Tab-separated table of C-alpha atoms and ligand atoms in Angstrom:
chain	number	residue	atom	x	y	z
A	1057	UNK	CA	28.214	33.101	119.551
A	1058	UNK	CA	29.284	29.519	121.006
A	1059	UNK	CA	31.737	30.472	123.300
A	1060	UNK	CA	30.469	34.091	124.427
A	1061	UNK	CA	28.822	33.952	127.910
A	1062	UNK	CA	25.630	34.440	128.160
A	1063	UNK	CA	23.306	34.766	130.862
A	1064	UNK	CA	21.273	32.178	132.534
A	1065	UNK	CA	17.785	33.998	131.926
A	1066	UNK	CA	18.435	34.550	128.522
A	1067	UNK	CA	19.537	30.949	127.707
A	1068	UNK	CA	16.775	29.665	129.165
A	1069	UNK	CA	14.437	32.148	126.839
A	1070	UNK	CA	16.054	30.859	124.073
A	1071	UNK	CA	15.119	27.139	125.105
A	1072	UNK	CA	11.785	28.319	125.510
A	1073	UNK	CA	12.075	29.665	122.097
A	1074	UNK	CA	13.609	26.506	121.027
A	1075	UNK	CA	10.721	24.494	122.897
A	1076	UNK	CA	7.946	26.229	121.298
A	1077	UNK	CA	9.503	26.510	117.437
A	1078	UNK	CA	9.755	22.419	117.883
A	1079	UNK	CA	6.353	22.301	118.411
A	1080	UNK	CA	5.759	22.937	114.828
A	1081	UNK	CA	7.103	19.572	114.211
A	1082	UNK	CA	6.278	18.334	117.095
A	1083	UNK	CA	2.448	18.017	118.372
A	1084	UNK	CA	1.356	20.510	115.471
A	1085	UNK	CA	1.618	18.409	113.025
A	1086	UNK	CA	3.054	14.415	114.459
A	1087	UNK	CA	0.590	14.588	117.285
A	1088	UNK	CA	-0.962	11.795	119.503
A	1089	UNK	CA	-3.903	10.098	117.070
A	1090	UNK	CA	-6.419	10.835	120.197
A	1091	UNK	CA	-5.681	14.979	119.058
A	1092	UNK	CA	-6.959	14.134	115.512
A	1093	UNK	CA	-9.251	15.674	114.816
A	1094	UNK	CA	-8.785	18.333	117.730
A	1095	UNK	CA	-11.619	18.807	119.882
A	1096	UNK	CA	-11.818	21.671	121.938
A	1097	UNK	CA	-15.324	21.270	123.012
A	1098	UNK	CA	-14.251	18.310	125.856
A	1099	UNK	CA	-11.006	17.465	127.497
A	1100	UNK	CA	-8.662	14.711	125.731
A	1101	UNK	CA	-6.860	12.253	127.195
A	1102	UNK	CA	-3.261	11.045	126.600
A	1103	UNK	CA	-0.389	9.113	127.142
A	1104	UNK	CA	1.899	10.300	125.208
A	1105	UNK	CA	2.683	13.391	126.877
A	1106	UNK	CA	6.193	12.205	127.837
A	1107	UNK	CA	6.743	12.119	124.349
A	1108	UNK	CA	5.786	14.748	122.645
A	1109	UNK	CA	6.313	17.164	126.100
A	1110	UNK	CA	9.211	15.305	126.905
A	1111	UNK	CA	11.345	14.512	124.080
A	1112	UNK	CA	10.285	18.310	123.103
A	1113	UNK	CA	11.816	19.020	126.533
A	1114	UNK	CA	15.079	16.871	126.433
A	1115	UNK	CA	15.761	19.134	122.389
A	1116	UNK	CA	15.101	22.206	123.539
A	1117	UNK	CA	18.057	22.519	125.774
A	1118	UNK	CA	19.982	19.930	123.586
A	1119	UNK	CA	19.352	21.828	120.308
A	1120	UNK	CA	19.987	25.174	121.442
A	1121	UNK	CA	23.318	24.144	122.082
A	1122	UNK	CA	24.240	22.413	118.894
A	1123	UNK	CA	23.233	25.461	117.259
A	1124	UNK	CA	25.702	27.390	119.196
A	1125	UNK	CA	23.192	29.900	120.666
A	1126	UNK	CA	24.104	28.351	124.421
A	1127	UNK	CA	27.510	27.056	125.235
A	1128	UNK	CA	28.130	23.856	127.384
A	1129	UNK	CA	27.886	25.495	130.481
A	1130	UNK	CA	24.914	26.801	129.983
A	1131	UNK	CA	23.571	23.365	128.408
A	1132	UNK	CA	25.110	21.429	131.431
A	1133	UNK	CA	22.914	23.983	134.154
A	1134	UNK	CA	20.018	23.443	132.391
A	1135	UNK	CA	20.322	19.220	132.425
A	1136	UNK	CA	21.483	19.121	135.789
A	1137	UNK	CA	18.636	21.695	137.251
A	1138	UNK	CA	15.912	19.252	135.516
A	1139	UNK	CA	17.858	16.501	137.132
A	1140	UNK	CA	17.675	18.556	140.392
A	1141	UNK	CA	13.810	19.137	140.016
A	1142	UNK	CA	13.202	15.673	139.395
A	1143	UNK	CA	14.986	14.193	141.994
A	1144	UNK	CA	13.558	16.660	144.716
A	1145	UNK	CA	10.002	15.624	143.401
A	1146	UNK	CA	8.739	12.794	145.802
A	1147	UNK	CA	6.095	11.263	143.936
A	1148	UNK	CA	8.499	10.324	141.133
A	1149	UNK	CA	7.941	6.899	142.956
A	1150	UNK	CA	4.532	6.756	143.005
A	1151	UNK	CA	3.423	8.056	139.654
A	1152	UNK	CA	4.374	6.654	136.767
A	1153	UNK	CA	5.020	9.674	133.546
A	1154	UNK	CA	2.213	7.572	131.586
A	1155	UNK	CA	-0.261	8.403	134.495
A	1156	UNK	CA	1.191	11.681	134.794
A	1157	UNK	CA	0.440	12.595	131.587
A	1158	UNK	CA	-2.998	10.874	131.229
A	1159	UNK	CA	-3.854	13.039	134.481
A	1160	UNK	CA	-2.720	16.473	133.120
A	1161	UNK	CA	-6.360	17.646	132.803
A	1162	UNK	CA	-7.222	17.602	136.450
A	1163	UNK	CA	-3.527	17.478	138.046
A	1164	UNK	CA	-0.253	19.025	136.277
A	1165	UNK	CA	-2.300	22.363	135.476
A	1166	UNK	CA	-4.390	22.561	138.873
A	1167	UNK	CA	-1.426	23.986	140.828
A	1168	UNK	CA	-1.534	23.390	144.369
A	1169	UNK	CA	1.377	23.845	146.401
A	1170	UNK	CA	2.299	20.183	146.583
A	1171	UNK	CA	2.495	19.971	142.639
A	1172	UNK	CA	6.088	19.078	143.252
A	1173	UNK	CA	5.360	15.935	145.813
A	1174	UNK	CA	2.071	14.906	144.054
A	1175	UNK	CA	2.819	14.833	140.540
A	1176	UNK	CA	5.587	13.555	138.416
A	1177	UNK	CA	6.190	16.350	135.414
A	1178	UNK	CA	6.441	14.473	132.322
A	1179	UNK	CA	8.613	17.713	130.868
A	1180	UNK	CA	11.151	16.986	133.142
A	1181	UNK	CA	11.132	12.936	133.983
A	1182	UNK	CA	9.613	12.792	129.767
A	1183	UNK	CA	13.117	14.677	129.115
A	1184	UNK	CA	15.160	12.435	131.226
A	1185	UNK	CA	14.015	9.391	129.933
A	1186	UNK	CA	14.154	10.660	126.381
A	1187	UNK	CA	17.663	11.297	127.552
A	1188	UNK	CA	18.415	7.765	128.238
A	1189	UNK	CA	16.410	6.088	125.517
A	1190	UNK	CA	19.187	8.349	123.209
A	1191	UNK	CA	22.010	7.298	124.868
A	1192	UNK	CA	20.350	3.274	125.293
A	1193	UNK	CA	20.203	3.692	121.128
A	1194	UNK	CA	23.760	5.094	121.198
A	1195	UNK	CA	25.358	2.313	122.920
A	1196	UNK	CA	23.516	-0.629	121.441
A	1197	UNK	CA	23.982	0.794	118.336
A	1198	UNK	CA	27.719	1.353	118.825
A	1199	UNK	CA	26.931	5.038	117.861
A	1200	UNK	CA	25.324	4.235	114.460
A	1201	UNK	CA	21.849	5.753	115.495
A	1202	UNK	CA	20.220	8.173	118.002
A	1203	UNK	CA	16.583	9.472	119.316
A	1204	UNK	CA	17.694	11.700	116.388
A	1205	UNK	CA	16.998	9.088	113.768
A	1206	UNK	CA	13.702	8.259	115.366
A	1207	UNK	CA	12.163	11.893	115.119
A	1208	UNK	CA	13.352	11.746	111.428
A	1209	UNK	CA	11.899	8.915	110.762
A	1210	UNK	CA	8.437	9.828	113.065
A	1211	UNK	CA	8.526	12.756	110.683
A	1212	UNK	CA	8.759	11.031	107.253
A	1213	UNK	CA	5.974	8.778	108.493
A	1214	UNK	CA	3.449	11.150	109.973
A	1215	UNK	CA	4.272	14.730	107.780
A	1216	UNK	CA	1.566	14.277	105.066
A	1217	UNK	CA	-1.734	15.765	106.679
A	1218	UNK	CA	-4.541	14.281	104.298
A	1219	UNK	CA	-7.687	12.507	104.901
A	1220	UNK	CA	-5.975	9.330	106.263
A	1221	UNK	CA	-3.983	11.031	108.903
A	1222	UNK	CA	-3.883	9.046	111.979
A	1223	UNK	CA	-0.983	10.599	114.624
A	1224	UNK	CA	0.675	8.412	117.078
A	1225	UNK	CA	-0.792	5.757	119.078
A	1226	UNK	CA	0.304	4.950	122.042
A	1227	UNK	CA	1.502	1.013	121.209
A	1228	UNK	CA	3.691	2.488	118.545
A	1229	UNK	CA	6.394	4.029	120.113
A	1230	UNK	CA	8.393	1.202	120.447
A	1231	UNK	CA	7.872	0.049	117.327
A	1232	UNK	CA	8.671	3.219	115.652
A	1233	UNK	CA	11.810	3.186	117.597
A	1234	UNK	CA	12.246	-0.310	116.170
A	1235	UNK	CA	12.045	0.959	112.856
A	1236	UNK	CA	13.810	3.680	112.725
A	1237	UNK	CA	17.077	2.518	114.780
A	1238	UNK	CA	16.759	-1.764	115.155
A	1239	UNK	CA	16.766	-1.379	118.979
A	1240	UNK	CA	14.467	-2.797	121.156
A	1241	UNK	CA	13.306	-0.096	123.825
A	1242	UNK	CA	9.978	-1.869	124.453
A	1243	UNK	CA	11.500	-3.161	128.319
A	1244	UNK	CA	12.756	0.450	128.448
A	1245	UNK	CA	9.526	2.176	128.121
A	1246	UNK	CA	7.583	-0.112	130.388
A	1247	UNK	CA	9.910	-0.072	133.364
A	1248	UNK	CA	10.623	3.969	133.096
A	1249	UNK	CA	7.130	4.797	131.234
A	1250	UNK	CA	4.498	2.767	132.483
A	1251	UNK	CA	6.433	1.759	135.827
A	1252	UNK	CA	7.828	3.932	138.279
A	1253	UNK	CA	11.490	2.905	138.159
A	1254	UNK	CA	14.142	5.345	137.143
A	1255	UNK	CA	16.811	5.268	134.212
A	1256	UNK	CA	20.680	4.968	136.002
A	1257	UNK	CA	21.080	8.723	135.289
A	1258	UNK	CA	24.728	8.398	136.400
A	1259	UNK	CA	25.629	5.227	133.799
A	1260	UNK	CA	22.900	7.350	131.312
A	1261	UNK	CA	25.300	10.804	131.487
A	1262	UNK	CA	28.349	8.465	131.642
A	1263	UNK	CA	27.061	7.290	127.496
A	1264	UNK	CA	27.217	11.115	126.587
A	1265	UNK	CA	30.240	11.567	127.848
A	1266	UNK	CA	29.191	13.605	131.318
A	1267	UNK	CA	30.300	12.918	134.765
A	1268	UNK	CA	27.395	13.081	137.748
A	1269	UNK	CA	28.596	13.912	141.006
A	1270	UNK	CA	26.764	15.055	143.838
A	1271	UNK	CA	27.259	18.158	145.454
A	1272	UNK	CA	26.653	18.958	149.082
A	1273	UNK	CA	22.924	20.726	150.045
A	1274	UNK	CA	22.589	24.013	151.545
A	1275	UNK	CA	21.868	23.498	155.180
A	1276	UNK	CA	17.774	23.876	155.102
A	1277	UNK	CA	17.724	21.331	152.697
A	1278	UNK	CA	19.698	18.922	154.704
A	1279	UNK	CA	18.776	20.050	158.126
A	1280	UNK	CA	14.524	20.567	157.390
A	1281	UNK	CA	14.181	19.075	154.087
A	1282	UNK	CA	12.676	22.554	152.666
A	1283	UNK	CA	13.733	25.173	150.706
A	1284	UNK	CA	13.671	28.785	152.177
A	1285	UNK	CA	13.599	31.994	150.065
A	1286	UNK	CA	13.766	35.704	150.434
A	1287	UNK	CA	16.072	37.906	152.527
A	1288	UNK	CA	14.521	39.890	155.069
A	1289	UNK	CA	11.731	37.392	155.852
A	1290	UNK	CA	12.554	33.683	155.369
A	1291	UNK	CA	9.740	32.070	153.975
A	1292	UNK	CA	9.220	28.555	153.407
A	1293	UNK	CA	8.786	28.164	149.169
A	1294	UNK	CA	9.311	24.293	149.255
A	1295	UNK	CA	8.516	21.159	151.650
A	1296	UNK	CA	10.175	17.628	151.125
A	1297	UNK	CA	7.384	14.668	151.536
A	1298	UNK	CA	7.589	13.706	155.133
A	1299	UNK	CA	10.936	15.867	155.406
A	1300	UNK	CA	11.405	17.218	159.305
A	1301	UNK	CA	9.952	20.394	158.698
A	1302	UNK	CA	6.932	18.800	156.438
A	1303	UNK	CA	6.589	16.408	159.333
A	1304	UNK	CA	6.974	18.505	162.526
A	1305	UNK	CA	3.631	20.852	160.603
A	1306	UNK	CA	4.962	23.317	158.188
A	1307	UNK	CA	3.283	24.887	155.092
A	1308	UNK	CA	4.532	26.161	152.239
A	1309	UNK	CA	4.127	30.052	152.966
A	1310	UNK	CA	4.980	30.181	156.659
A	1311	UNK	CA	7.135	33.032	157.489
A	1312	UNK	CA	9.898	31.564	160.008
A	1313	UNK	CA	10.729	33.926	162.518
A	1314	UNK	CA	12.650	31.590	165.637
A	1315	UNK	CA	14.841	28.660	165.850
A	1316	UNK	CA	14.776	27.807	169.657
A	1317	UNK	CA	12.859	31.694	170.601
A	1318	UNK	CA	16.467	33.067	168.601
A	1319	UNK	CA	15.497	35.427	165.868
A	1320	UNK	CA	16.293	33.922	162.459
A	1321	UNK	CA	17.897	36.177	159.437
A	1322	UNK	CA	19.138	34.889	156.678
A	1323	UNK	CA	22.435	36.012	158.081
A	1324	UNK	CA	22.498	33.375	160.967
A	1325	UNK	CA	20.504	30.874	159.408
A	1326	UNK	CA	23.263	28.247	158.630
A	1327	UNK	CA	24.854	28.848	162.411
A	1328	UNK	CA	21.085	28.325	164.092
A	1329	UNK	CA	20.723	24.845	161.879
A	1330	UNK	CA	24.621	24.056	162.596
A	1331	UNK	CA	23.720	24.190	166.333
A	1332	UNK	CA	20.819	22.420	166.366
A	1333	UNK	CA	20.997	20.191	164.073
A	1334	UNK	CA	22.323	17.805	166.218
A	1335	UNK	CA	19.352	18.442	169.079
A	1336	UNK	CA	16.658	15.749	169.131
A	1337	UNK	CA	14.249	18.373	168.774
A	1338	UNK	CA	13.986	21.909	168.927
A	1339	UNK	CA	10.975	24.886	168.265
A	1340	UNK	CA	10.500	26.712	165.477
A	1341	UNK	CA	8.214	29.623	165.589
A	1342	UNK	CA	6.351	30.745	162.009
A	1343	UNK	CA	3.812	33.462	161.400
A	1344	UNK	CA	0.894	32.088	159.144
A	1345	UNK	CA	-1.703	34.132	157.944
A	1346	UNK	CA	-0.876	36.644	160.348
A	1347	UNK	CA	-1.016	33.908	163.503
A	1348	UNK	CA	1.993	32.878	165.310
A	1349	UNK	CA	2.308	29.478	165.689
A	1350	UNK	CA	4.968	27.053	166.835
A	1351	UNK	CA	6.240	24.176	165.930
A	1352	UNK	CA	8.922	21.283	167.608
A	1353	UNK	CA	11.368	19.678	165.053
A	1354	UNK	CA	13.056	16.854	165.071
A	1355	UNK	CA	16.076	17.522	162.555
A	1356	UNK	CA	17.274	14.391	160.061
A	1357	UNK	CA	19.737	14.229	157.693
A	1358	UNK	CA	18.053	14.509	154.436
A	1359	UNK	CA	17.954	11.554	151.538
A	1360	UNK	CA	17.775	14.181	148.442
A	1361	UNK	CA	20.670	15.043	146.355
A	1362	UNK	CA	21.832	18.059	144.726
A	1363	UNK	CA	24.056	17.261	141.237
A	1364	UNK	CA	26.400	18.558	139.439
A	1365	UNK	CA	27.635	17.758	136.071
A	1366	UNK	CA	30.647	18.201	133.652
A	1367	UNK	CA	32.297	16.872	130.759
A	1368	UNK	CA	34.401	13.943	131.397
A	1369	UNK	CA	37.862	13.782	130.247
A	1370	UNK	CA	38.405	13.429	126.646
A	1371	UNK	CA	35.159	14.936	125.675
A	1372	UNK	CA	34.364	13.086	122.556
A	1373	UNK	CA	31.173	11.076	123.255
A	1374	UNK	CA	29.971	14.371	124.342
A	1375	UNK	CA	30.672	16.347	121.468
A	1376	UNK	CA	29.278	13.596	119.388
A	1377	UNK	CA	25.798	14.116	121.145
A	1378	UNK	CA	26.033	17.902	120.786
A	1379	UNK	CA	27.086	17.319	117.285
A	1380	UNK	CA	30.131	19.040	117.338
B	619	ZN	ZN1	5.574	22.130	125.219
């Protein structure tokens, strides 16, 4: 199966697969000591989310392609879309992933349509930094040991369900780490766990033997900061936090009809934005809830990224990490 192409949909049902199956290991039975016993009766609160969401997260890509069910392609589009997701998400500054994941109960699962600016997803920023705690244990360890060795060693610890079965508390996770590898991730996991700062993705990808290099944006992204889907009506699915078009009024849902009173179609979108993009401002007209309404832009070039990834020459740290 390794190198037959598949398509994206069905890889990413097999991560799902993947996801779920490594459950079993991974909350079923090593599980945050606040789950034990489970209550159902009253909401529980948690830290750990970004590591037992995350870390499930970062394997469920990464495992279904050491098995060989996804090739690297395939494994590569699914990294750099969660890198894609998480950079586009604007409160990845001001939330840390231990807040996010404390706040699940009244914020991840209430979806609103700003989910993407007002919360940071520990599944995606939990998989990233799982990401470059592996390849932090990888270097300092000159290769000797991975994240691998720490879920081994998590599960040796925490696999016998008896009586004195106490899960996962949240000070041990460096420790554990400790243990199972000798490297000190304790700096790590306050600056990227409990802080809001960001792994260097680029020097992180660089470890495992990937090259990140940024790609240009489709013109609504660079042009009005949003993201604009269907065909025959162009309707705004996605604002950028205090982007132009977040800024000049838009909502998520508008229908946009006019650049400058010109019909827009998908077909002369990118030649309407090319022309004005340049303007100081210009009016946009929208249809919300059945109103018309109009708004005045003022266009800016936009600070997000789009990234792509491949395997750097030579290959070998990468194959290393997929275990090949
Ligand atoms: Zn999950």
């Amino acid at each position: 199966m390794g190198d037959k192409t598949i398509s994206a949909g069905y890889a990413k049902l097999l991560e799902l697969f993947t996801h779920e199956y490594f459950h079993a290991w991974w909350v079923k039975r090593v599980k945050p000591s606040v789950f034990i016993p489970y209550d159902l009766t009253h909401e529980t609160y948690t830290n750990l989310l970004w590591v037992f969401e995350g870390f499930t997260s970062y394997y469920d890509a990464l495992l279904t392609a050491r098995s060989g069910a996804t090739d690297t392609e395939s494994y590569l589009k699914s990294l750099s879309e969660t890198l894609n997701r998480h950079y586009l998400a604007s409160a990845k500054n001001r939330q840390s992933l231990a807040e996010s994941s404390f706040d699940a109960w009244i914020k991840y699962y209430k979806v609103r349509t700003n989910r993407s600016r007002s919360v940071t997803s520990y599944y995606d920023k939990g998989a990233l930094v799982a990401m470059a705690l592996d390849a932090f244990i990888r270097k300092e360890s000159a290769g000797k040991h991975s994240l691998d060795d720490v879920l081994r060693y998590a599960w040796q610890q925490f696999k016998e369900v008896g009586k004195d079965y106490a899960g996962i508390d949240e000070e041990m996770m460096p420790e554990l780490i400790f243990e199972a590898t000798g490297i000190d991730v304790s700096e790590k996991i306050d600056r990227w766990v409990y802080g809001c700062e960001e792994p260097d993705y680029k020097r992180v990808l660089k470890t495992m033997g990937i090259d990140l290099t940024e790609e240009k944006l489709p013109i609504e992204r660079d042009v009005l900061q949003a993201t604009l889907s269907g065909t025959n009506v162009l309707k705004v699915s996605q604002l950028d936090e205090a982007g132009a078009a977040e800024l000049a009024g838009l909502c998520v849902g508008d229908e946009l009809l006019a650049i400058d009173s010109i019909r827009v179609t998908k077909s002369n979108l990118e030649k309407l934005l090319n022309r004005y993009r340049q303007a100081k401002t210009f009016s946009l007209h929208v249809f919300r809830n059945g109103l018309l309404k109009e708004f005045f832009l003022k266009p800016r070039k936009a600070d997000v990224r789009k990234i792509k990834l491949s395997v750097n020459s030579g290959g070998r740290a990468f194959c290393r990490w997929l275990n090949r």
